[in-house]
PDB file of C-alpha atoms in Angstrom:
ATOM      1  CA  UNK A   9     -28.161-105.323  73.257  1.00 42.00           C
ATOM      2  CA  UNK A  10     -31.280-106.786  74.805  1.00 44.00           C
ATOM      3  CA  UNK A  11     -31.071-108.472  78.160  1.00 45.00           C
ATOM      4  CA  UNK A  12     -27.703-107.174  79.372  1.00 50.00           C
ATOM      5  CA  UNK A  13     -27.815-105.530  82.766  1.00 47.00           C
ATOM      6  CA  UNK A  14     -26.248-102.056  82.896  1.00 49.00           C
ATOM      7  CA  UNK A  15     -23.392-101.009  85.100  1.00 47.00           C
ATOM      8  CA  UNK A  16     -24.618 -99.715  88.449  1.00 55.00           C
ATOM      9  CA  UNK A  17     -28.142 -99.893  89.815  1.00 68.00           C
ATOM     10  CA  UNK A  18     -31.295-100.166  87.759  1.00 75.00           C
ATOM     11  CA  UNK A  19     -34.953 -99.975  88.697  1.00 74.00           C
ATOM     12  CA  UNK A  20     -37.037-102.840  87.279  1.00 74.00           C
ATOM     13  CA  UNK A  21     -40.303-100.958  87.980  1.00 77.00           C
ATOM     14  CA  UNK A  22     -39.455 -98.335  85.323  1.00 77.00           C
ATOM     15  CA  UNK A  23     -41.198 -99.827  82.286  1.00 75.00           C
ATOM     16  CA  UNK A  24     -42.808 -97.096  80.150  1.00 76.00           C
ATOM     17  CA  UNK A  25     -42.565 -93.365  79.542  1.00 75.00           C
ATOM     18  CA  UNK A  26     -44.545 -91.085  77.266  1.00 74.00           C
ATOM     19  CA  UNK A  27     -41.879 -91.924  74.665  1.00 73.00           C
ATOM     20  CA  UNK A  28     -42.473 -95.680  74.886  1.00 75.00           C
ATOM     21  CA  UNK A  29     -40.310 -98.230  76.665  1.00 77.00           C
ATOM     22  CA  UNK A  30     -38.272 -96.793  79.527  1.00 80.00           C
ATOM     23  CA  UNK A  31     -34.639 -96.034  78.906  1.00 79.00           C
ATOM     24  CA  UNK A  32     -32.414 -93.294  80.226  1.00 79.00           C
ATOM     25  CA  UNK A  33     -32.833 -91.271  77.018  1.00 79.00           C
ATOM     26  CA  UNK A  34     -36.652 -91.310  77.180  1.00 80.00           C
ATOM     27  CA  UNK A  35     -36.497 -90.139  80.797  1.00 83.00           C
ATOM     28  CA  UNK A  36     -34.235 -87.251  79.740  1.00 83.00           C
ATOM     29  CA  UNK A  37     -36.674 -86.314  76.935  1.00 83.00           C
ATOM     30  CA  UNK A  38     -39.531 -86.236  79.476  1.00 85.00           C
ATOM     31  CA  UNK A  39     -37.455 -83.931  81.707  1.00 85.00           C
ATOM     32  CA  UNK A  40     -36.809 -81.670  78.722  1.00 87.00           C
ATOM     33  CA  UNK A  41     -40.535 -81.563  77.938  1.00 87.00           C
ATOM     34  CA  UNK A  42     -41.347 -80.691  81.556  1.00 87.00           C
ATOM     35  CA  UNK A  43     -38.711 -77.932  81.538  1.00 88.00           C
ATOM     36  CA  UNK A  44     -39.958 -76.452  78.241  1.00 90.00           C
ATOM     37  CA  UNK A  45     -43.596 -76.650  79.323  1.00 90.00           C
ATOM     38  CA  UNK A  46     -42.829 -75.037  82.702  1.00 92.00           C
ATOM     39  CA  UNK A  47     -40.823 -72.179  81.156  1.00 93.00           C
ATOM     40  CA  UNK A  48     -42.593 -71.601  77.795  1.00 93.00           C
ATOM     41  CA  UNK A  49     -46.052 -73.143  78.217  1.00 92.00           C
ATOM     42  CA  UNK A  50     -45.400 -75.500  75.308  1.00 90.00           C
ATOM     43  CA  UNK A  51     -42.991 -78.192  74.163  1.00 86.00           C
ATOM     44  CA  UNK A  52     -41.181 -78.985  70.914  1.00 79.00           C
ATOM     45  CA  UNK A  53     -43.039 -78.468  67.690  1.00 61.00           C
ATOM     46  CA  UNK A  54     -44.174 -82.121  67.935  1.00 65.00           C
ATOM     47  CA  UNK A  55     -44.853 -83.332  71.502  1.00 60.00           C
ATOM     48  CA  UNK A  56     -44.890 -87.035  72.438  1.00 61.00           C
ATOM     49  CA  UNK A  57     -48.048 -88.616  71.032  1.00 60.00           C
ATOM     50  CA  UNK A  58     -48.885 -90.847  73.988  1.00 57.00           C
ATOM     51  CA  UNK A  59     -48.194 -88.395  76.812  1.00 59.00           C
ATOM     52  CA  UNK A  60     -50.823 -88.370  79.547  1.00 66.00           C
ATOM     53  CA  UNK A  61     -49.723 -84.804  80.310  1.00 67.00           C
ATOM     54  CA  UNK A  62     -51.215 -83.466  77.045  1.00 78.00           C
ATOM     55  CA  UNK A  63     -48.473 -80.967  76.309  1.00 82.00           C
ATOM     56  CA  UNK A  64     -49.237 -78.317  73.704  1.00 84.00           C
ATOM     57  CA  UNK A  65     -46.970 -77.896  70.680  1.00 83.00           C
ATOM     58  CA  UNK A  66     -45.061 -74.632  70.414  1.00 84.00           C
ATOM     59  CA  UNK A  67     -45.993 -72.480  67.468  1.00 81.00           C
ATOM     60  CA  UNK A  68     -43.076 -71.379  65.311  1.00 76.00           C
ATOM     61  CA  UNK A  69     -43.233 -67.959  66.952  1.00 81.00           C
ATOM     62  CA  UNK A  70     -43.226 -69.458  70.475  1.00 85.00           C
ATOM     63  CA  UNK A  71     -40.311 -71.686  69.492  1.00 81.00           C
ATOM     64  CA  UNK A  72     -38.399 -68.710  68.068  1.00 78.00           C
ATOM     65  CA  UNK A  73     -39.153 -66.458  71.072  1.00 85.00           C
ATOM     66  CA  UNK A  74     -38.848 -68.966  73.930  1.00 89.00           C
ATOM     67  CA  UNK A  75     -38.502 -72.663  73.085  1.00 86.00           C
ATOM     68  CA  UNK A  76     -35.214 -72.680  71.214  1.00 84.00           C
ATOM     69  CA  UNK A  77     -33.377 -70.648  73.852  1.00 87.00           C
ATOM     70  CA  UNK A  78     -34.799 -72.772  76.695  1.00 89.00           C
ATOM     71  CA  UNK A  79     -33.960 -75.979  74.806  1.00 86.00           C
ATOM     72  CA  UNK A  80     -30.345 -74.865  74.414  1.00 84.00           C
ATOM     73  CA  UNK A  81     -30.312 -73.835  78.089  1.00 86.00           C
ATOM     74  CA  UNK A  82     -31.598 -77.279  79.111  1.00 86.00           C
ATOM     75  CA  UNK A  83     -28.849 -78.916  77.064  1.00 83.00           C
ATOM     76  CA  UNK A  84     -26.229 -76.766  78.787  1.00 82.00           C
ATOM     77  CA  UNK A  85     -27.723 -77.410  82.251  1.00 80.00           C
ATOM     78  CA  UNK A  86     -27.842 -81.126  81.561  1.00 74.00           C
ATOM     79  CA  UNK A  87     -24.042 -81.193  81.386  1.00 77.00           C
ATOM     80  CA  UNK A  88     -23.978 -80.311  85.112  1.00 76.00           C
ATOM     81  CA  UNK A  89     -24.197 -83.546  87.192  1.00 71.00           C
ATOM     82  CA  UNK A  90     -25.741 -81.690  90.151  1.00 71.00           C
ATOM     83  CA  UNK A  91     -28.580 -80.443  87.955  1.00 68.00           C
ATOM     84  CA  UNK A  92     -29.281 -83.833  86.441  1.00 67.00           C
ATOM     85  CA  UNK A  93     -29.257 -85.712  89.736  1.00 70.00           C
ATOM     86  CA  UNK A  94     -31.599 -83.209  91.437  1.00 73.00           C
ATOM     87  CA  UNK A  95     -33.945 -82.115  88.658  1.00 74.00           C
ATOM     88  CA  UNK A  96     -33.827 -85.060  86.287  1.00 78.00           C
ATOM     89  CA  UNK A  97     -32.868 -88.225  88.200  1.00 79.00           C
ATOM     90  CA  UNK A  98     -32.940 -90.737  85.342  1.00 81.00           C
ATOM     91  CA  UNK A  99     -31.871 -94.254  86.207  1.00 79.00           C
ATOM     92  CA  UNK A 100     -30.449 -96.905  83.935  1.00 77.00           C
ATOM     93  CA  UNK A 101     -32.915 -99.337  82.398  1.00 78.00           C
ATOM     94  CA  UNK A 102     -32.558-102.940  83.517  1.00 78.00           C
ATOM     95  CA  UNK A 103     -33.154-104.153  79.964  1.00 75.00           C
ATOM     96  CA  UNK A 104     -32.701-102.202  76.765  1.00 71.00           C
ATOM     97  CA  UNK A 105     -32.631-102.824  73.029  1.00 70.00           C
ATOM     98  CA  UNK A 106     -30.408-100.617  70.893  1.00 69.00           C
ATOM     99  CA  UNK A 107     -30.745-100.138  67.146  1.00 71.00           C
ATOM    100  CA  UNK A 108     -28.467 -98.418  64.701  1.00 75.00           C
ATOM    101  CA  UNK A 109     -30.318 -95.552  63.037  1.00 73.00           C
ATOM    102  CA  UNK A 110     -29.803 -94.741  59.378  1.00 77.00           C
ATOM    103  CA  UNK A 111     -30.995 -91.483  57.896  1.00 74.00           C
ATOM    104  CA  UNK A 112     -31.479 -90.423  54.334  1.00 76.00           C
ATOM    105  CA  UNK A 113     -33.040 -87.264  52.985  1.00 73.00           C
ATOM    106  CA  UNK A 114     -33.947 -85.707  49.687  1.00 77.00           C
ATOM    107  CA  UNK A 115     -35.624 -82.629  48.351  1.00 78.00           C
ATOM    108  CA  UNK A 116     -39.104 -82.895  46.930  1.00 81.00           C
ATOM    109  CA  UNK A 117     -39.522 -83.262  43.214  1.00 85.00           C
ATOM    110  CA  UNK A 118     -41.354 -80.400  41.552  1.00 88.00           C
ATOM    111  CA  UNK A 119     -44.202 -82.745  40.575  1.00 87.00           C
ATOM    112  CA  UNK A 120     -44.610 -83.934  44.196  1.00 82.00           C
ATOM    113  CA  UNK A 121     -44.572 -80.315  45.424  1.00 84.00           C
ATOM    114  CA  UNK A 122     -47.333 -79.588  42.886  1.00 86.00           C
ATOM    115  CA  UNK A 123     -49.289 -82.596  44.166  1.00 83.00           C
ATOM    116  CA  UNK A 124     -48.977 -81.401  47.795  1.00 79.00           C
ATOM    117  CA  UNK A 125     -50.032 -77.900  46.775  1.00 81.00           C
ATOM    118  CA  UNK A 126     -53.195 -79.273  45.130  1.00 82.00           C
ATOM    119  CA  UNK A 127     -54.368 -81.401  48.091  1.00 78.00           C
ATOM    120  CA  UNK A 128     -56.715 -79.182  50.107  1.00 69.00           C
ATOM    121  CA  UNK A 129     -56.081 -80.800  53.511  1.00 68.00           C
ATOM    122  CA  UNK A 130     -52.322 -80.541  53.044  1.00 73.00           C
ATOM    123  CA  UNK A 131     -52.665 -76.919  51.883  1.00 75.00           C
ATOM    124  CA  UNK A 132     -54.540 -76.097  55.093  1.00 75.00           C
ATOM    125  CA  UNK A 133     -51.918 -77.798  57.231  1.00 73.00           C
ATOM    126  CA  UNK A 134     -49.062 -76.050  55.431  1.00 77.00           C
ATOM    127  CA  UNK A 135     -50.808 -72.691  55.820  1.00 76.00           C
ATOM    128  CA  UNK A 136     -50.956 -73.308  59.577  1.00 75.00           C
ATOM    129  CA  UNK A 137     -47.139 -73.659  59.527  1.00 75.00           C
ATOM    130  CA  UNK A 138     -46.769 -70.386  57.606  1.00 79.00           C
ATOM    131  CA  UNK A 139     -45.737 -67.344  59.576  1.00 78.00           C
ATOM    132  CA  UNK A 140     -45.276 -64.210  57.475  1.00 79.00           C
ATOM    133  CA  UNK A 141     -43.690 -62.280  60.409  1.00 78.00           C
ATOM    134  CA  UNK A 142     -40.859 -64.831  60.403  1.00 74.00           C
ATOM    135  CA  UNK A 143     -40.751 -64.891  56.575  1.00 76.00           C
ATOM    136  CA  UNK A 144     -42.036 -68.481  56.488  1.00 77.00           C
ATOM    137  CA  UNK A 145     -44.768 -69.170  53.957  1.00 79.00           C
ATOM    138  CA  UNK A 146     -46.039 -72.236  52.137  1.00 81.00           C
ATOM    139  CA  UNK A 147     -48.519 -70.681  49.733  1.00 82.00           C
ATOM    140  CA  UNK A 148     -46.952 -71.580  46.361  1.00 85.00           C
ATOM    141  CA  UNK A 149     -45.524 -74.693  44.730  1.00 88.00           C
ATOM    142  CA  UNK A 150     -42.108 -72.986  44.839  1.00 88.00           C
ATOM    143  CA  UNK A 151     -42.421 -72.415  48.634  1.00 85.00           C
ATOM    144  CA  UNK A 152     -43.207 -76.105  49.132  1.00 83.00           C
ATOM    145  CA  UNK A 153     -40.466 -77.259  46.777  1.00 85.00           C
ATOM    146  CA  UNK A 154     -37.805 -74.981  48.292  1.00 84.00           C
ATOM    147  CA  UNK A 155     -38.641 -75.470  51.971  1.00 80.00           C
ATOM    148  CA  UNK A 156     -39.845 -79.020  52.555  1.00 79.00           C
ATOM    149  CA  UNK A 157     -37.652 -82.079  52.721  1.00 75.00           C
ATOM    150  CA  UNK A 158     -38.382 -85.784  53.049  1.00 69.00           C
ATOM    151  CA  UNK A 159     -36.584 -87.678  55.791  1.00 67.00           C
ATOM    152  CA  UNK A 160     -36.574 -91.433  55.970  1.00 65.00           C
ATOM    153  CA  UNK A 161     -35.358 -92.922  59.233  1.00 62.00           C
ATOM    154  CA  UNK A 162     -34.836 -96.644  59.440  1.00 62.00           C
ATOM    155  CA  UNK A 163     -33.477 -98.842  62.173  1.00 59.00           C
ATOM    156  CA  UNK A 164     -31.452-101.981  61.703  1.00 56.00           C
ATOM    157  CA  UNK A 165     -31.366-104.782  64.252  1.00 53.00           C
ATOM    158  CA  UNK A 166     -27.962-105.123  65.839  1.00 48.00           C
ATOM    159  CA  UNK A 167     -27.992-108.922  66.109  1.00 47.00           C
TER     160      UNK A 167
END
């Protein structure tokens, strides 16, 4: 709900993060990015787009060899209040808007998979995601059809 002050202290100077408007969750995501970057040299497969820190995305191999384990470790560490207060001191936002998220997903139709396979720029991008050592390839229509999914996330105003 917009405009309601949180319980406890808030800091009105905290306005923006690399994830947009400041809120406790965006501060935690920045801490996670810092932790992953410091321990693996990269962050999630898709880093924040407007980060001034210019984090590099993990490749699938880097994620498999380092990122996933460190991400799970961060999640476990974050349950410890001493860790969070010392390493990731995120304060409550003075003003915050909350939205209910709704998620739907579906598999790709065979005709859409064929379309994606025929678009050269998409083929190149999918090939960059392929990693034969991890048995991940997107070289055929069947690979695309069997391994890609469409997610649609929408937010509804909680007025």
